[in-house]
Coordinates of C-alpha atoms in Angstrom, one line a residue:
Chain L
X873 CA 147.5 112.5 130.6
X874 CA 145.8 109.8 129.6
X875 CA 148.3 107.0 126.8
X876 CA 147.0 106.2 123.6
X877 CA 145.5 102.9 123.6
X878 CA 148.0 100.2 121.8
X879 CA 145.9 97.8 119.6
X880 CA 146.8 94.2 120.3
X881 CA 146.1 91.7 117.5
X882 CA 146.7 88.3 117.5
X883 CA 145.5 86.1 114.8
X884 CA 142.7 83.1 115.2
X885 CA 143.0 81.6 111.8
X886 CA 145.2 82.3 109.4
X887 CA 144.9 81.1 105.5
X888 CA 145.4 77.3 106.6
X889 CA 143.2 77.2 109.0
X890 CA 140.7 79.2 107.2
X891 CA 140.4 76.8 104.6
X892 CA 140.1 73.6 107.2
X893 CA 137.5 75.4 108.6
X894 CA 135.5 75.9 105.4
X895 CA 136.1 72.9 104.3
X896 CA 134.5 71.3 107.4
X897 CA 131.5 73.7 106.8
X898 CA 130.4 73.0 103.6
X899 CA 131.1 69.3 104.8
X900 CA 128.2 70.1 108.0
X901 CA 125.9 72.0 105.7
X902 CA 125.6 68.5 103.5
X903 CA 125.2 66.8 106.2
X904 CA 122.4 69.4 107.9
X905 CA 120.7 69.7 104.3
X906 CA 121.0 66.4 103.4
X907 CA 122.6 66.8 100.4
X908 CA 122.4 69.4 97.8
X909 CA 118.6 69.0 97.1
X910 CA 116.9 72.2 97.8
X911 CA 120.1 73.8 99.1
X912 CA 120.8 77.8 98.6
X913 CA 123.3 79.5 100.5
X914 CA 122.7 83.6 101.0
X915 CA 125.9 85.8 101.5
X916 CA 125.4 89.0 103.7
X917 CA 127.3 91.5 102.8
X918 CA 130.1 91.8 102.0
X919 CA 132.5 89.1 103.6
X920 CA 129.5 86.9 103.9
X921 CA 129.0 86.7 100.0
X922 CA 132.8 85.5 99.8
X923 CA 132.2 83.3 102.1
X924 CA 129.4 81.8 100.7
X925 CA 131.1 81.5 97.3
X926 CA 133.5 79.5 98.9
X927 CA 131.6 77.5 100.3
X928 CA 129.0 76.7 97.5
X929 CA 132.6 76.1 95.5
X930 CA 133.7 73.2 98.2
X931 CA 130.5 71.6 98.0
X932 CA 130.2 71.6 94.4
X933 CA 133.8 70.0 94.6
X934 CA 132.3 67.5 96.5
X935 CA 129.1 66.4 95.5
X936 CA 129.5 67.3 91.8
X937 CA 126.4 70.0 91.6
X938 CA 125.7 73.1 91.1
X939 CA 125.1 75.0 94.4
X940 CA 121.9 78.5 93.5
X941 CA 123.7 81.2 95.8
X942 CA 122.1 84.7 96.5
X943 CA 123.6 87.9 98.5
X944 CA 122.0 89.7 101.4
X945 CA 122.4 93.4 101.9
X946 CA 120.4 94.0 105.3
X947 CA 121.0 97.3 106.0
X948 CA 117.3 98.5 104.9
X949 CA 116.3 95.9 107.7
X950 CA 118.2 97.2 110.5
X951 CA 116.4 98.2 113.6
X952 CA 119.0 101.3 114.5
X953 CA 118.6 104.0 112.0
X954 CA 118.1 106.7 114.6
X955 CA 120.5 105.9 116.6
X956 CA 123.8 105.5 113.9
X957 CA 122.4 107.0 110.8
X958 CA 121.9 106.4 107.1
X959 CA 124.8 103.9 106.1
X960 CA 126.1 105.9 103.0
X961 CA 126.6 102.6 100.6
X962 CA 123.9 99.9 100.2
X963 CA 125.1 96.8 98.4
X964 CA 123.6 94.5 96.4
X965 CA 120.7 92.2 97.0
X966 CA 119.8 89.4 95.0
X967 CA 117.9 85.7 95.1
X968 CA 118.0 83.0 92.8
X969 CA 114.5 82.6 91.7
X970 CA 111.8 81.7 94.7
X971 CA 112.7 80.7 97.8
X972 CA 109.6 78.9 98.5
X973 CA 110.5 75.0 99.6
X974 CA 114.2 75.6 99.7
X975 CA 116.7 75.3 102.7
X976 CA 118.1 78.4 102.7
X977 CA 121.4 78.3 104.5
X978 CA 122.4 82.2 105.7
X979 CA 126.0 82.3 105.6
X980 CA 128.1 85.4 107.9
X981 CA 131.7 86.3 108.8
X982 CA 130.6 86.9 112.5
X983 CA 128.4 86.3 114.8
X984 CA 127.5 88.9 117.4
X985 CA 124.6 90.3 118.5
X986 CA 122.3 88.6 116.2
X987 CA 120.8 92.2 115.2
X988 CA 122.1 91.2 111.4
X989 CA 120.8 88.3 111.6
X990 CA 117.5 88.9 112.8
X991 CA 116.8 91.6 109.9
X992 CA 118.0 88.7 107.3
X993 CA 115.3 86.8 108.5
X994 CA 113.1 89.8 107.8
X995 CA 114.6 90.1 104.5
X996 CA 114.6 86.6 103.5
X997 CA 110.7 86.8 104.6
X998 CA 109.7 89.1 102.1
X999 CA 111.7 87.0 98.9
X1000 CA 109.0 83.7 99.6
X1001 CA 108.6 81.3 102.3
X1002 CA 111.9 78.8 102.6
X1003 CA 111.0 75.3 104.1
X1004 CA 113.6 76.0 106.3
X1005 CA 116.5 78.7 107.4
X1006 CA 120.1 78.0 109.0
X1007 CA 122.6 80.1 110.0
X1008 CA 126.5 79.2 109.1
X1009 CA 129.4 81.5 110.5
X1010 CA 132.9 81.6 110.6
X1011 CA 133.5 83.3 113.6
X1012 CA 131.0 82.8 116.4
X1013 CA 132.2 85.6 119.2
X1014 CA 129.5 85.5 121.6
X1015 CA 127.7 88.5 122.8
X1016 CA 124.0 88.0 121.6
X1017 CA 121.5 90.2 122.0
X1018 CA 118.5 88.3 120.4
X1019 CA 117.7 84.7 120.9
X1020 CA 120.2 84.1 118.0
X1021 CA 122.1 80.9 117.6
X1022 CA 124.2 80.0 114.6
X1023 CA 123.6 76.2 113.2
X1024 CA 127.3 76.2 112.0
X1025 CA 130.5 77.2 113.4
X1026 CA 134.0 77.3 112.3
X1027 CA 135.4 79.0 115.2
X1028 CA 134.2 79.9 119.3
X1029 CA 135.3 82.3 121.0
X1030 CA 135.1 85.2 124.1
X1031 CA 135.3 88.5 123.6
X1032 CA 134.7 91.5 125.6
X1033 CA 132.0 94.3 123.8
X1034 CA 135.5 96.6 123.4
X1035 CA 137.1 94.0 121.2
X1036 CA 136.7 93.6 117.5
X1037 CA 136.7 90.3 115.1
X1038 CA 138.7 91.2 111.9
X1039 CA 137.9 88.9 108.8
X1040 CA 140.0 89.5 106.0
X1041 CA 139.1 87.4 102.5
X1042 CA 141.2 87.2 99.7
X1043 CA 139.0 88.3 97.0
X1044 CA 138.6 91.8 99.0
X1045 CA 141.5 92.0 101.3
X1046 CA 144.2 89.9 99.7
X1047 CA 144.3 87.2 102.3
X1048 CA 142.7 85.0 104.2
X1049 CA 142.9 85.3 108.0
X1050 CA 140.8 86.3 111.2
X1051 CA 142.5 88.5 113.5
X1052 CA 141.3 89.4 116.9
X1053 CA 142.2 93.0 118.0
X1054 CA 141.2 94.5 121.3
Chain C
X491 CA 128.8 113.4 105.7
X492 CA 125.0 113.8 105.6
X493 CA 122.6 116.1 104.5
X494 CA 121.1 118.1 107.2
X495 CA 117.8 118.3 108.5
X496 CA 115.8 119.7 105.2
X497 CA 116.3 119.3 101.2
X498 CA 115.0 122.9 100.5
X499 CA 117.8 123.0 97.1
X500 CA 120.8 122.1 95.2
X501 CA 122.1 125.4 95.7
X502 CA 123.6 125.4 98.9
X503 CA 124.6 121.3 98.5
X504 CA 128.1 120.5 98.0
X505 CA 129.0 118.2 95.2
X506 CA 129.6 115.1 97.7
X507 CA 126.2 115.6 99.2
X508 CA 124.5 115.2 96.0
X509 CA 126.6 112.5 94.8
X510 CA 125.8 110.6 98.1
X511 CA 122.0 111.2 97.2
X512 CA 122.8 109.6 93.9
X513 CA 124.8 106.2 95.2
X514 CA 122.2 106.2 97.6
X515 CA 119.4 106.2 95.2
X516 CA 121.3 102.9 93.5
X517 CA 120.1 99.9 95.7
X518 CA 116.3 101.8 95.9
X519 CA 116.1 100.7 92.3
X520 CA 116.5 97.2 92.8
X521 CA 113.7 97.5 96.1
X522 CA 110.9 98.5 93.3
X523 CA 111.6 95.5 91.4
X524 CA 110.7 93.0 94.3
X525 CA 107.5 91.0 94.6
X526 CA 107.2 92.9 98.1
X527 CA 108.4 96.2 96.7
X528 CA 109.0 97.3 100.8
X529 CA 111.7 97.4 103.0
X530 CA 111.4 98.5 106.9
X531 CA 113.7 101.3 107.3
X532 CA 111.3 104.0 107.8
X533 CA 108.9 102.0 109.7
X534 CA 107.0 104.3 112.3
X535 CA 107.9 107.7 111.0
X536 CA 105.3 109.6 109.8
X537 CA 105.4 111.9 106.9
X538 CA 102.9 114.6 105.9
X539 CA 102.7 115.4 101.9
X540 CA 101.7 119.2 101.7
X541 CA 100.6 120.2 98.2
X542 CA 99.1 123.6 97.9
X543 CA 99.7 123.6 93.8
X544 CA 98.2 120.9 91.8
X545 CA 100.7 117.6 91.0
X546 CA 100.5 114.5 90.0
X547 CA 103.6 112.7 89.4
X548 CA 105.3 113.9 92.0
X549 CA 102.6 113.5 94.7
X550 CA 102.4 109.8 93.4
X551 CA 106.3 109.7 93.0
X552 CA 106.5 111.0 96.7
X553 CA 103.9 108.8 97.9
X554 CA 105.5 105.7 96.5
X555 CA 108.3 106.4 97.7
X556 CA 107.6 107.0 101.3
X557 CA 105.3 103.6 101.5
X558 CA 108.1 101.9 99.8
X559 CA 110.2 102.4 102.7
X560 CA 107.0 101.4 105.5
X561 CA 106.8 105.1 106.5
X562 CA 103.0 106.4 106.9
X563 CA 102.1 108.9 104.9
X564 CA 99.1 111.8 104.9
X565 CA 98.4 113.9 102.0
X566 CA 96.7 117.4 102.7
X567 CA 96.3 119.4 99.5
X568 CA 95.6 122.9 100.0
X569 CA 91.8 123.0 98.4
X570 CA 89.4 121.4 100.8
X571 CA 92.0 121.9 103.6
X572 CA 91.9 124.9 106.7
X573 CA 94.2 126.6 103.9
X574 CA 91.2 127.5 102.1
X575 CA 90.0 128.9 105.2
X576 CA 92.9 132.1 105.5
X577 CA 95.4 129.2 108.0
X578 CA 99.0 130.5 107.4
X579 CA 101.6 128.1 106.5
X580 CA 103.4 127.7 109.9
X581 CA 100.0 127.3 111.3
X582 CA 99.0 124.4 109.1
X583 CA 102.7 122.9 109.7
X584 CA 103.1 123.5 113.3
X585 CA 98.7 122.1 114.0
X586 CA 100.1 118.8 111.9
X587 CA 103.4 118.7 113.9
X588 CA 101.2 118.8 117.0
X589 CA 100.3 115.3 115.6
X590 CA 104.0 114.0 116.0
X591 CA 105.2 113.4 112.5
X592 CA 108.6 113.5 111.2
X593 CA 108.7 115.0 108.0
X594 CA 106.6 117.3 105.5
X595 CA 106.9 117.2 101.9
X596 CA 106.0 120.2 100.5
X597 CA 105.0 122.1 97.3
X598 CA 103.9 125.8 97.1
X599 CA 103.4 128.7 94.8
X600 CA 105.9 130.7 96.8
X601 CA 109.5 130.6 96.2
X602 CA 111.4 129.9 99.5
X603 CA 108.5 128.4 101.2
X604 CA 110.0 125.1 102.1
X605 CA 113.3 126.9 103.9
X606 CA 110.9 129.4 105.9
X607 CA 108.9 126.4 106.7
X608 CA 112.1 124.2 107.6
X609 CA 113.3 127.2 109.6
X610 CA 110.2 127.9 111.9
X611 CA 109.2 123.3 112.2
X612 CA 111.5 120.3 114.0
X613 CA 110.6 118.0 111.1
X614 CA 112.9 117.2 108.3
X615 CA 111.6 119.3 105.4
X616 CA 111.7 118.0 101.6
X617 CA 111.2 120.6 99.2
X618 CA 109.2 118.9 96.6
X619 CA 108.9 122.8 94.4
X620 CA 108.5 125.8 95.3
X621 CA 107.3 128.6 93.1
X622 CA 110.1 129.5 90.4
X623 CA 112.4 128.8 92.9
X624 CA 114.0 124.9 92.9
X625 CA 112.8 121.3 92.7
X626 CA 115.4 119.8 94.1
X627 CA 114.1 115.9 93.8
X628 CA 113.1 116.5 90.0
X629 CA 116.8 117.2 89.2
X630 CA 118.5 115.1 91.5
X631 CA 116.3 112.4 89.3
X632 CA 117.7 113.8 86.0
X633 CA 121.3 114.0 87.2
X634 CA 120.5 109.8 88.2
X635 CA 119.3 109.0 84.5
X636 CA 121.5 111.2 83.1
X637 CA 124.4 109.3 84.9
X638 CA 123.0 106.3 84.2
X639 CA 122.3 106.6 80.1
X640 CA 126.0 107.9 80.1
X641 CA 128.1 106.6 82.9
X642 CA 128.9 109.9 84.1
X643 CA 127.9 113.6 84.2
X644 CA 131.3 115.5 84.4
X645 CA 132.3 117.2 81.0
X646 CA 128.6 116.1 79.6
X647 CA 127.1 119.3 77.8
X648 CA 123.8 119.3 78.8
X649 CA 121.1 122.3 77.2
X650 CA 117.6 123.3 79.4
X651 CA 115.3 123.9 76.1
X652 CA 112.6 126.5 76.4
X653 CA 110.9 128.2 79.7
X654 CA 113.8 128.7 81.8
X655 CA 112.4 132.0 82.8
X656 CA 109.5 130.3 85.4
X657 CA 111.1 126.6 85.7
X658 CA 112.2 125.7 89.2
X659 CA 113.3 122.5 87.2
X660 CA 116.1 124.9 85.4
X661 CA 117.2 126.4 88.3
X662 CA 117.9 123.2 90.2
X663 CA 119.6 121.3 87.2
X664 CA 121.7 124.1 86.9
X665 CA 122.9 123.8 90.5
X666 CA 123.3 119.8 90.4
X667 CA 124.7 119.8 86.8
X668 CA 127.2 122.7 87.3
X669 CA 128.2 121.3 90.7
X670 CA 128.7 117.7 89.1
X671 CA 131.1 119.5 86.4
X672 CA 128.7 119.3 83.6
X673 CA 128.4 122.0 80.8
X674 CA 125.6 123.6 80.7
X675 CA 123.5 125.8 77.9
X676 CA 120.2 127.4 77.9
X677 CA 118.2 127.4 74.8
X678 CA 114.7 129.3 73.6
X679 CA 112.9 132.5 73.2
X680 CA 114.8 135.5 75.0
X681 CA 111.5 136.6 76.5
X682 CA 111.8 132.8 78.5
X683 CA 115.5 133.5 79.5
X684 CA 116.7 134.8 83.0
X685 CA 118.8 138.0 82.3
X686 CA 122.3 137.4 84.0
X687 CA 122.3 133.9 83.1
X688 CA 125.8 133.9 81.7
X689 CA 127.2 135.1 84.4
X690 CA 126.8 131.6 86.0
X691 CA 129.2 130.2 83.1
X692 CA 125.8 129.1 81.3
X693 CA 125.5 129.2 77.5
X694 CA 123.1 130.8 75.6
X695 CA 121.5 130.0 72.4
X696 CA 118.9 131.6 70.3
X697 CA 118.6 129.0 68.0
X698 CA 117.4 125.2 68.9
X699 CA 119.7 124.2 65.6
X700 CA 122.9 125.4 67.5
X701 CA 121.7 123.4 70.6
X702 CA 121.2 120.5 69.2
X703 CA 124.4 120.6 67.1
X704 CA 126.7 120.5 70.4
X705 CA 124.2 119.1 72.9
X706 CA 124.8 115.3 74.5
X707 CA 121.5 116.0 76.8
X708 CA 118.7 118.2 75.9
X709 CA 116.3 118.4 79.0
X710 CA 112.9 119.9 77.1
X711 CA 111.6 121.6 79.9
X712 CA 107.3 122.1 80.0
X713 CA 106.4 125.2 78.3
X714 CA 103.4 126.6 81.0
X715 CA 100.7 127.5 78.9
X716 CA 99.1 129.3 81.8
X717 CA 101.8 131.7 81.1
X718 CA 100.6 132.3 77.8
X719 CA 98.6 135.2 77.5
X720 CA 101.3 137.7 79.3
X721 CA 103.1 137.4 75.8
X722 CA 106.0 135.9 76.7
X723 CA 105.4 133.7 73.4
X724 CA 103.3 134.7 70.0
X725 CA 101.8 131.4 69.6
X726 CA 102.0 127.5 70.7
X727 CA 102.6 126.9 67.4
X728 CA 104.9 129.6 66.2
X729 CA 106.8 128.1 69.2
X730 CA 107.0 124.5 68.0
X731 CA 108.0 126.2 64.3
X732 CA 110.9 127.7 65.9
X733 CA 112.1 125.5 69.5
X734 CA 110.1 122.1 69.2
X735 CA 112.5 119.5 69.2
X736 CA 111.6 117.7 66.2
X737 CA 113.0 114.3 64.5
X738 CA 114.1 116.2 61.5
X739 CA 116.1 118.9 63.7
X740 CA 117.5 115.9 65.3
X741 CA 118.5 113.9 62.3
X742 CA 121.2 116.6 62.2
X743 CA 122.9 116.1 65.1
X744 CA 126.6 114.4 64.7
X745 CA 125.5 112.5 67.3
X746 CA 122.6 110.7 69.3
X747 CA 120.9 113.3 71.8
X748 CA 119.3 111.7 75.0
X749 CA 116.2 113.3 75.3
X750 CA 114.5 114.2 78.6
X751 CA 111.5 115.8 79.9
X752 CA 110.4 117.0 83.3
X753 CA 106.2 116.1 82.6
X754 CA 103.7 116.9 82.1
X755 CA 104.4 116.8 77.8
X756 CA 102.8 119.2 75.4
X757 CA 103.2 117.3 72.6
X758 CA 103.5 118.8 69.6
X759 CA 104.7 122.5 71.6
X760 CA 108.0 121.9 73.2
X761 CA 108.1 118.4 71.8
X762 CA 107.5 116.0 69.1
X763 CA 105.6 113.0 70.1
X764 CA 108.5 111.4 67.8
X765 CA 111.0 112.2 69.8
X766 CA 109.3 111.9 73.1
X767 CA 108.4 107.9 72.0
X768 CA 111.6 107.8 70.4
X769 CA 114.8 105.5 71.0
X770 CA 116.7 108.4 72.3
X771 CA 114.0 109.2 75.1
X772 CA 114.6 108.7 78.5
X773 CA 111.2 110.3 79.6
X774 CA 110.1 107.4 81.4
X775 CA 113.2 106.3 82.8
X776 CA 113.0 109.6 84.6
X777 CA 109.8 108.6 86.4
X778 CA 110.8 105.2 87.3
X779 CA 114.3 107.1 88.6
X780 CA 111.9 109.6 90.3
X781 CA 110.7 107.0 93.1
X782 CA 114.4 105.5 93.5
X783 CA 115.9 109.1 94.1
X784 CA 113.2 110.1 97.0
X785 CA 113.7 107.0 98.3
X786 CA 117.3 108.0 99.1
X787 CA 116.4 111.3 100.1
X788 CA 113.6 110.4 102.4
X789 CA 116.4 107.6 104.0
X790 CA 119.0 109.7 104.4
X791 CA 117.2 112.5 106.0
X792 CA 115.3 110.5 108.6
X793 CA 118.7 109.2 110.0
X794 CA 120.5 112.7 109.1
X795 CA 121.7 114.0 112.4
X796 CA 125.3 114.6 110.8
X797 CA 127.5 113.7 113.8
X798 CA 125.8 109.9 114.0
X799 CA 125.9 109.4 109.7
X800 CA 129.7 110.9 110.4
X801 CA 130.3 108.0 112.5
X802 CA 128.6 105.5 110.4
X803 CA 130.8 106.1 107.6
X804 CA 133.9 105.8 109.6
X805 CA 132.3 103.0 111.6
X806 CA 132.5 99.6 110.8
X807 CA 130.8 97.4 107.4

């Protein structure tokens, strides 16, 4: 008889090193946009919204202006409808005003196959034409499927297609921490 | 949970079904208000709109909907088509299935064609009327507005005012509503009302007065003129003296009535032009609704194979 499989967790970043790592993000994403000029940053949903908030929040800390944020929901984009189904709850999508000569930074939890990612860009395609498009992600876990490559990282790793990357934000899960579970 | 393969009515759909439908129907609002009012998620189905009775809005509605979500879309309408010509329904279907499409939308004069038809094709089947028996899409749309005008449906005492008797519109709002734990009342001439109807917990009254006095909803439904000369009614406007919801029947009301209507309007019959253009009217919040809710439908049939949407739920964000 087969044994039930025992989750292992162990934890990549907890609170602390959560914030360092945001922290240096919104620092790279200055630096990458050259300042706040022109600057969005787009949350997919969900914990990529949070994370953008955060973010925009740092920088404004920072640099003393106002950071335009919009969120992302992709799932109308997504390329797998047959094979997983409807998803039963669509959130929100919404842009601040046109996107057309921006720097649009896209902003993620984690980074994976690069299927998400890829239908953002679709997305972000039909809100205007942005001057340019990054990608920012907390967790970068390898594994693409798509020439996908994230412009901003706060954390590398390997994982095996079995594992799974939990993210866990304050505003929706209480606290801040990245676990890794497999 | 999912849906199945066909929306033939709200009769046999569980209350979470149509509430999915309705959540669903949520985010399709925001697509129409995009400068590119499209999104990709039915890109390369193909969806047939079969219309053997004459429509307009919900053809459109339909049609709007479909190209909304990149799906491409026929119409066949039954005049000018091989219909005309003696072809039997399955025929028609299963010659236009032969063309590898993924879904009909269908209106007919007979009640229970879209389940035979959904019973004998592959392709999802959208019931979109059929004869006097249900439009499921029409009240799917008022149970959205009505949840939106009022934040919620349970405990809402909604009345269906006039031809219940022929309206496929009645039957399905009384499914969805009852389902979703409104109250519901029936209001016009007796010659218009289904005999039994109380059995089914519905509330009867003879007099628009009474309705309006403990209605929150009154869903004016279209009195069919073509109906007219059987005698079900005197005259059109013996009928507005007695049932047409008026301003100064209104005015009576303790409080304010949200006032909807199926379309197409005889104004000055079944309805004031008043009260149709009125603050309280949500006539035209229906329509716009009308596009978001097929949306939903159309999406979450074309992934509906009930084991995979199962696992999307349970799966992850």
């Amino acid at each position: 008889m087969p044994r039930p499989k025992v989750e292992e967790r162990t934890t990549l970043l907890d609170a602390r090193a959560m914030s360092r790592a945001l922290q240096r993000m919104a620092v790279e994403i200055l630096e990458l946009a050259h300042g706040t000029h022109d600057l969005l940053l787009v949350g997919i949903q969900r914990r990529g919204v949070e994370l953008a908030e955060r973010i925009a929040r740092l920088i404004e800390k920072e640099e003393g202006v106002a950071v335009p944020r919009g969120a992302l929901d992709i799932t109308l984009y997504r390329d797998d409808l047959g094979t997983v189904g409807p998803k039963p709850v669509i959130g929100e999508t919404h842009l601040p005003g046109d996107l057309s000569g921006k720097h649009a930074v896209i902003v993620d939890d984690v980074l994976y196959t690069g299927r998400t990612v890829r239908a953002a860009l679709d997305e972000l395609a039909d809100f205007g034409r942005p001057k340019r498009i990054s990608l920012c992600v907390l967790v970068d876990r390898g594994g693409r499927e798509l020439p996908i490559q994230a412009d901003i990282v706060g954390k590398v790793l390997k994982t095996a297609p079995g594992d799974r990357v939990d993210v866990q934000v304050e505003e929706l899960d209480g606290r801040d921490q990245v676990d890794l579970v497999r | 949970m999912s849906l199945g393969k066909d929306l033939t009515g709200l009769e046999h759909m569980t209350a979470g079904q149509i509430r999915l439908i309705l959540d669903t129907a949520e985010p399709f609002k925001a697509v129409s208000e995009r400068p590119i009012k499209k999104v990709p998620a039915l890109r390369g189905k193909t969806i047939v709109n079969l219309f053997f009775e004459a429509s307009t809005r919900t053809r459109v509605s339909f049609e709007f909907a479909e190209k909304r979500l990149s799906a491409d879309t026929v119409n066949v309408a039954a005049t000018g088509s091989s219909v005309s010509k003696g072809e039997t329904l399955v025929d028609t279907a299963r010659n236009l299935e032969a063309m590898r499409i993924d879904m009909v939308v269908i209106r007919h004069p007979s009640s229970g064609a879209a389940e035979f038809l959904g019973n004998r094709i592959a392709s999802n089947v959208i019931n979109a009327g059929d004869g006097k028996h249900e439009h499921p899409t029409q009240a799917l749309l008022d149970l959205l507005t009505i949840r939106d005008k009022h934040g919620k449906i349970e405990g809402l005492k909604v009345c269906l005012v006039g031809d219940v008797l022929h309206s496929r519109v009645a039957r399905s709002n009384l499914w969805g509503l009852t389902k979703l734990g409104a109250e519901v009342a029936v209001c016009g001439p007796w010659t218009l009302m289904p005999r039994g109807i109380e059995e089914l917990g519905v509330r009867v009254f003879g007099r628009i007065e009474e309705a309006i006095e403990w209605a929150d909803v009154l869903n004016v439904l279209r009195l069919q003129l073509e109906r007219m000369e059987k005698g079900f009614i005197p005259s059109l406007r013996e009928y507005y003296r007695v049932f047409g919801v008026t301003p100064e029947r209104l005015e009576r009301s303790p409080r304010a009535i949200t006032i909807m209507h199926p379309g197409p309007m005889n104004r000055g019959v079944e309805i004031d032009s008043r009260v149709a253009d009125g603050p309280h009217s949500v006539i035209l919040d229906q329509v716009t609704n009308g596009v978001a809710v097929r949306m939903a439908v159309l999406y979450l049939l074309a992934g509906g194979r009930a084991e995979l949407a199962d696992a999307a739920k349970g799966g992850s964000e």
